[in-house]
Tab-separated table of C-alpha atoms in Angstrom:
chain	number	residue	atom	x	y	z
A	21	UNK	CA	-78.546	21.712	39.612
A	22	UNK	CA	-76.704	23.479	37.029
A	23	UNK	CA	-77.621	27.294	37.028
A	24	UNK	CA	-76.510	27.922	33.879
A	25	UNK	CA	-79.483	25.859	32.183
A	26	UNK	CA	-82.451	27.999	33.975
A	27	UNK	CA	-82.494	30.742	31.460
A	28	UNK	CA	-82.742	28.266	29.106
A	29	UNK	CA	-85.436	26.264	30.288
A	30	UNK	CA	-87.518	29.079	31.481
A	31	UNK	CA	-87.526	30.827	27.715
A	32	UNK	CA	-87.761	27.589	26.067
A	33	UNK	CA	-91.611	26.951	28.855
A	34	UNK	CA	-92.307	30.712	27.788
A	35	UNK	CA	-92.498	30.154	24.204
A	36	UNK	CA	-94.691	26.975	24.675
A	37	UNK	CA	-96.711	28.441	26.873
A	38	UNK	CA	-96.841	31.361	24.222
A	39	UNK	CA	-97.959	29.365	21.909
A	40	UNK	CA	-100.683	27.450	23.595
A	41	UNK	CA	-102.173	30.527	24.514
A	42	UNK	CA	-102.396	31.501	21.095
A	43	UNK	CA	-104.336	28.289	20.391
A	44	UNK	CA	-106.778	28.658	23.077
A	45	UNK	CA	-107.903	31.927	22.375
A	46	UNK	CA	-108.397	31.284	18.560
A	47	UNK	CA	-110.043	28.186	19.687
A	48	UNK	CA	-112.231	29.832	22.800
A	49	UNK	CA	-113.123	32.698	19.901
A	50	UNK	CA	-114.036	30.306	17.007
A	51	UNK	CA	-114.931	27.819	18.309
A	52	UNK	CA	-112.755	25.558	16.371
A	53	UNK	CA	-109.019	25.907	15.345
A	54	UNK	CA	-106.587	24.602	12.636
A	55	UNK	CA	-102.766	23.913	13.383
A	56	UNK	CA	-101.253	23.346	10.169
A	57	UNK	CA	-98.143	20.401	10.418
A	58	UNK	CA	-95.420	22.294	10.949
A	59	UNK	CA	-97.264	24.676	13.860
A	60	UNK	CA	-98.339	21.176	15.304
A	61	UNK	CA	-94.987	19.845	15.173
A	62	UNK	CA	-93.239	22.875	16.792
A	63	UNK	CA	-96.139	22.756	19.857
A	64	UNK	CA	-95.564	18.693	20.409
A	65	UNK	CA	-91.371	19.339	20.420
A	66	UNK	CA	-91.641	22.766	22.227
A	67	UNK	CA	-93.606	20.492	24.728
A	68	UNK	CA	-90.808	17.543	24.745
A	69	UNK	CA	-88.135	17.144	22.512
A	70	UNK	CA	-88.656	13.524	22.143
A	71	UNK	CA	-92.504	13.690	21.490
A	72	UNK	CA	-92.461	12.426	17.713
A	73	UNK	CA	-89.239	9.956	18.473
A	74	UNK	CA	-91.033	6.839	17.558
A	75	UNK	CA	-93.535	8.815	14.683
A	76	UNK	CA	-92.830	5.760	12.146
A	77	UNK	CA	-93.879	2.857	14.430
A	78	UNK	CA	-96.956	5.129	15.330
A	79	UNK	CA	-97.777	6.039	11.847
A	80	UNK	CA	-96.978	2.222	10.455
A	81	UNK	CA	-99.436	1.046	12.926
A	82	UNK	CA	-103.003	2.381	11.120
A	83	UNK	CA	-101.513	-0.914	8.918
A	84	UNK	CA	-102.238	-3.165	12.351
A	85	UNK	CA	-106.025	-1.714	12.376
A	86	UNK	CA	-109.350	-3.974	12.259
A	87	UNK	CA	-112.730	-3.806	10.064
A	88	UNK	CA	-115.139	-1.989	11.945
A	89	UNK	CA	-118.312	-3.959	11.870
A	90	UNK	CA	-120.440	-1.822	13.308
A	91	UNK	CA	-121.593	-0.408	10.021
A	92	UNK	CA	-125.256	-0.312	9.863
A	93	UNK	CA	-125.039	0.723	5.969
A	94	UNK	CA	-122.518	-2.315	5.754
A	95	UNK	CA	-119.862	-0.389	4.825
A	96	UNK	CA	-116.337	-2.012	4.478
A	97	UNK	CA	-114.662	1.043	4.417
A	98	UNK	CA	-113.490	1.600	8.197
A	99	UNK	CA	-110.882	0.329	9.968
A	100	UNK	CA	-110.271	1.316	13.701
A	101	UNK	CA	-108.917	0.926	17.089
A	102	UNK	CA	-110.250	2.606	20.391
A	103	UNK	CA	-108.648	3.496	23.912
A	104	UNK	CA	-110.191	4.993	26.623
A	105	UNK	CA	-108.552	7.483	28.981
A	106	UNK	CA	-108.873	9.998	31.900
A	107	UNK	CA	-107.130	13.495	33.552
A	108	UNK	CA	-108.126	14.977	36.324
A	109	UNK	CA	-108.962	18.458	36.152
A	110	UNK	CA	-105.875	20.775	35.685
A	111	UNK	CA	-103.709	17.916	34.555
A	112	UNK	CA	-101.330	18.197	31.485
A	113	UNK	CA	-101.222	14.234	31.235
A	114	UNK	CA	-103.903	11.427	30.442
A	115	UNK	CA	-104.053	7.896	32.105
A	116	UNK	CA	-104.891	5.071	30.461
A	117	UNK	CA	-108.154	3.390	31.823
A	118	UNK	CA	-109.063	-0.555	31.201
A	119	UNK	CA	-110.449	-1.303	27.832
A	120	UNK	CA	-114.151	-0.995	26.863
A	121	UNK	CA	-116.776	-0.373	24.376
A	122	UNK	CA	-117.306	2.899	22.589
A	123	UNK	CA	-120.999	3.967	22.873
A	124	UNK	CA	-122.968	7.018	21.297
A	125	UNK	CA	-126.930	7.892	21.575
A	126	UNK	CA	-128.945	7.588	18.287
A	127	UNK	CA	-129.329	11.131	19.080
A	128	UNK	CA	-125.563	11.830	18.215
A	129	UNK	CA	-125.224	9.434	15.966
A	130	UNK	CA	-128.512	7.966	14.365
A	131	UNK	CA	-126.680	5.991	11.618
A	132	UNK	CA	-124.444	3.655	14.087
A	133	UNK	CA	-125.388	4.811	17.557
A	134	UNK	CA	-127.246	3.290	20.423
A	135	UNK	CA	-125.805	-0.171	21.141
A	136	UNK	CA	-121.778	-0.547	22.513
A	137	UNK	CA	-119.494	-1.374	19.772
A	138	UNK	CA	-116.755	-3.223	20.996
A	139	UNK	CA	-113.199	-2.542	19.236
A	140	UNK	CA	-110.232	-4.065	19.811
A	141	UNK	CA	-107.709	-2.044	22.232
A	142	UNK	CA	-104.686	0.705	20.553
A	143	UNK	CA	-101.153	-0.984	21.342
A	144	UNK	CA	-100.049	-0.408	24.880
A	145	UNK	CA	-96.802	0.425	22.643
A	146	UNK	CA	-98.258	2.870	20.333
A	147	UNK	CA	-101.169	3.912	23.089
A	148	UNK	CA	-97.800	4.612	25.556
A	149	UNK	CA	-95.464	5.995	23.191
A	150	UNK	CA	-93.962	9.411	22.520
A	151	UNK	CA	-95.972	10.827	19.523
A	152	UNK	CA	-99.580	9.415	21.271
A	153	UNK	CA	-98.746	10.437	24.682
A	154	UNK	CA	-97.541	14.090	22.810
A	155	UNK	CA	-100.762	14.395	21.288
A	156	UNK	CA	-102.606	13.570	24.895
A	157	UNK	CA	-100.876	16.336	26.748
A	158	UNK	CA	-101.590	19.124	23.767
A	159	UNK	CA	-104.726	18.002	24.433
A	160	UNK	CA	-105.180	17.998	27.978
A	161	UNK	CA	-103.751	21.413	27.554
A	162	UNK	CA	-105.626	23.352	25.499
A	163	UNK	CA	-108.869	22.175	26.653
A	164	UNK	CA	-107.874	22.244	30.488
A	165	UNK	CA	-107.082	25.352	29.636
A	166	UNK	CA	-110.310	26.369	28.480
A	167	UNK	CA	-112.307	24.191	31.121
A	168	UNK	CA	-109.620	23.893	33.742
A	169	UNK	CA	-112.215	22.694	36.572
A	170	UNK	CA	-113.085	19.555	34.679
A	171	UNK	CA	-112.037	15.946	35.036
A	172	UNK	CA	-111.717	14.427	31.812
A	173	UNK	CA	-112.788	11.011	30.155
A	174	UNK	CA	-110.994	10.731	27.248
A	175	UNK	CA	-111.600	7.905	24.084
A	176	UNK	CA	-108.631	7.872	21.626
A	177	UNK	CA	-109.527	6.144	17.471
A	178	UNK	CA	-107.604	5.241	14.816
A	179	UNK	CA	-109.420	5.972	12.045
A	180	UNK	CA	-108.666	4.353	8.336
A	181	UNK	CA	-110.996	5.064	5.908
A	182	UNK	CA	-110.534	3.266	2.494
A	183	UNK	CA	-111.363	4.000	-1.434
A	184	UNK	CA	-110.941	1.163	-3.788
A	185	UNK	CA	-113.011	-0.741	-6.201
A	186	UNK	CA	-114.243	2.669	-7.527
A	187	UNK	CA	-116.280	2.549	-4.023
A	188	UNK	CA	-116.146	5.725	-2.414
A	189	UNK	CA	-114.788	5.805	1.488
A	190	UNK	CA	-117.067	7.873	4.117
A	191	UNK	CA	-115.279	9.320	6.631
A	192	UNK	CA	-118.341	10.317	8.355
A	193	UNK	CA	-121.315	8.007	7.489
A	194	UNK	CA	-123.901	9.176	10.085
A	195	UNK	CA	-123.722	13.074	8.192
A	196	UNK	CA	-123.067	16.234	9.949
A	197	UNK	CA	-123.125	15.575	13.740
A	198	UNK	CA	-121.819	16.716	16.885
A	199	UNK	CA	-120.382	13.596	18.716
A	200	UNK	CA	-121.690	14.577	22.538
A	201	UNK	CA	-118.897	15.371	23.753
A	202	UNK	CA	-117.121	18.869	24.713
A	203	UNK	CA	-113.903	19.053	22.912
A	204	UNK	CA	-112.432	16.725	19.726
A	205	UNK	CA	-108.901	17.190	18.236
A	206	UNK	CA	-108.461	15.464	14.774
A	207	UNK	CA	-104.886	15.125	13.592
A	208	UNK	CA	-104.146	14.000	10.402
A	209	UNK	CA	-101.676	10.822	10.073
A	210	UNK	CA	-101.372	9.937	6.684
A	211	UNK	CA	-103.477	10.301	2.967
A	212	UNK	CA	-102.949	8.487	0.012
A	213	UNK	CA	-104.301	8.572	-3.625
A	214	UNK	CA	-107.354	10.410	-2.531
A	215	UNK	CA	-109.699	13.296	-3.576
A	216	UNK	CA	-112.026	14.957	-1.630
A	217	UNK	CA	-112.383	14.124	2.252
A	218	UNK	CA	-112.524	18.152	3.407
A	219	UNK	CA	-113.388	18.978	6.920
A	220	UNK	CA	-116.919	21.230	7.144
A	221	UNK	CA	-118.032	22.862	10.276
A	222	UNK	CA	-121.280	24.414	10.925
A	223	UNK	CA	-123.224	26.457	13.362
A	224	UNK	CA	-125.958	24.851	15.608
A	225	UNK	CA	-127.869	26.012	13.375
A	226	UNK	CA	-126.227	24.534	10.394
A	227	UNK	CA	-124.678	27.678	9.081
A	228	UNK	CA	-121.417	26.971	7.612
A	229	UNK	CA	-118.605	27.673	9.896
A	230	UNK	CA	-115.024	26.673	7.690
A	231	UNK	CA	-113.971	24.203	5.314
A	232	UNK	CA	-110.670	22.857	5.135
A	233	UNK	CA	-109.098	19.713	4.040
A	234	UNK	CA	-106.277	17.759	6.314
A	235	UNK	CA	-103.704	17.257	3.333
A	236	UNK	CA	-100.365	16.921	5.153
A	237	UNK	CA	-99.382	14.677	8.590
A	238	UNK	CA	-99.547	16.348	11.566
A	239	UNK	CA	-102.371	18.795	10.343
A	240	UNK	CA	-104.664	19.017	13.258
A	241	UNK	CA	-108.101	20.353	14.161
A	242	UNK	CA	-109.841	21.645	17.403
A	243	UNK	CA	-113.347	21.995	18.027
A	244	UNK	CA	-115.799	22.795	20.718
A	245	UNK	CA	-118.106	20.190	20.175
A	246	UNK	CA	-120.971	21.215	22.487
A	247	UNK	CA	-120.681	24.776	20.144
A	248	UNK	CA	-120.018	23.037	16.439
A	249	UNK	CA	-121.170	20.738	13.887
A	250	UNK	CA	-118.629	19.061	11.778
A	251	UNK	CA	-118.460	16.338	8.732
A	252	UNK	CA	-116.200	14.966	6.269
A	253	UNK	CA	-117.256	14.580	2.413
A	254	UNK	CA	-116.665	11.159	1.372
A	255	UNK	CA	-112.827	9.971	-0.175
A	256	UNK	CA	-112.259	8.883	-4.110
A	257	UNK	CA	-109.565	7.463	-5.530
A	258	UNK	CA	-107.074	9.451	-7.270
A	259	UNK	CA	-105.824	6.829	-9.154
A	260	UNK	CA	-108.515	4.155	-9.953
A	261	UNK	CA	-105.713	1.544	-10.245
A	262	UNK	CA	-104.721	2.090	-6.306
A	263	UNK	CA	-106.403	2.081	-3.023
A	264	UNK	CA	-106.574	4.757	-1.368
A	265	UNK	CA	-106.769	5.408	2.700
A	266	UNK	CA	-107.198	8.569	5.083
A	267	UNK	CA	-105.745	7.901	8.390
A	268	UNK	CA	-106.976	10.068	11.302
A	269	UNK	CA	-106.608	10.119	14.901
A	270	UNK	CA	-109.289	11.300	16.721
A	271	UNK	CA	-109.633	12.205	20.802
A	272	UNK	CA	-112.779	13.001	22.388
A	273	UNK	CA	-112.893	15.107	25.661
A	274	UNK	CA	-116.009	14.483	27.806
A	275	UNK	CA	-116.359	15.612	31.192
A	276	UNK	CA	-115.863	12.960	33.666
A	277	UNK	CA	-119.002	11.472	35.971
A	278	UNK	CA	-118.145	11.138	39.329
């Protein structure tokens, strides 16, 4: 091994780890946390330098996504994917797990919840690929960091939610929820021709916590879901003459059974 790269290496895992700390005690504080793009982007490439090498095919693929039609207001608005995933406690890295349904209690989710929606799978290329498997291990990180004795089963979306027709997209039909789970990181992949669509957290109680919009790619949101309530207000149009679409990927933390 060269000696001469050490130095290097070690100041390079000191300033990551720097960083993450940061993160997890805003987050452990708050409750929630916001990484605007370019703090994002320096986390996932202080991580790996090749962790947003294939960001175009990840971001061109919310184009590939499918109607979800498990609407009960039978709204045509939502597009999605799913994956499921695991890490055992302690681990910086997430395994994929074979495909299956999604499923919430009415209790979390009294709009849409209580039956198993089937969606069809994320890409193995996109699901295995630098920018997703970047976004895993931030992740895995922060909130094994915060809960480091926990195994982890982990569901990754993609999220489009379209305006058109003059038909207002809702990003979170079911209202202001907790999704029953511990931890959920929201990143920001792409908005276009849109107004509206800001982030609100609240209290247990329903106090208001923040509110913040995800404007730019790569803006990202924590949030200690057993601790927070969050929503999105619904998406217009800017431009009545285009469609306009939010893209969000979302990854829920749960602790593992077994």
């Amino acid at each position: 091994m060269n000696q001469a790269f050490l130095p290097q290496a070690t100041a390079a895992a000191r300033d990551y780890d720097a960083q993450l700390d940061a993160v997890c005690q805003r987050l452990a504080r708050r409750d929630y946390c916001l990484l605007p793009s370019e703090q994002t982007r320096n986390l996932l490439l202080a991580d790996s330098a090749t962790a947003l090498d294939d960001w175009e095919a990840f971001h061109d693929s919310w184009n590939q996504l499918r109607l979800d039609n498990f609407m009960a207001d039978g709204g045509r608005y939502r597009q999605r994917l799913h994956a499921t995933l695991s890490a055992p406690a302690g681990a910086r890295a997430a395994r994929a797990e074979p495909h299956q349904p999604h499923y919430q209690s009415r209790f979390y989710n009294p709009l849409n919840g209580g039956v198993a929606r089937h969606y069809e799978p994320i890409r193995n290329e996109i699901l295995l690929g630098p920018t997703m498997q970047a976004v895993l291990r931030l992740g895995c990180a922060v909130f094994g960091q915060l809960s480091p004795y926990t195994p982890w089963h982990i569901e990754a979306h993609q999220y489009r939610i379209e305006a058109k027709n003059r038909q207002c997209g809702k990003p979170t039909p079911e209202g202001i929820h907790r999704d029953g789970v511990h931890f959920l990181l929201m990143m920001l992949v792409g908005r276009r021709n849109l107004v509206n669509g800001a982030t609100e957290l609240y209290t247990l109680e329903h106090e208001p916590l923040s509110e913040f919009t995800l404007t730019e790619p790569l803006d990202l949101a924590l949030v200690n879901d057993e601790r927070v309530l969050h929503g999105v207000t619904p998406v217009a149009q800017l431009d009545p003459s285009r469609d306009g679409t939010r893209d969000v990927l979302l990854l829920s933390f749960r602790r593992r059974a077994g």
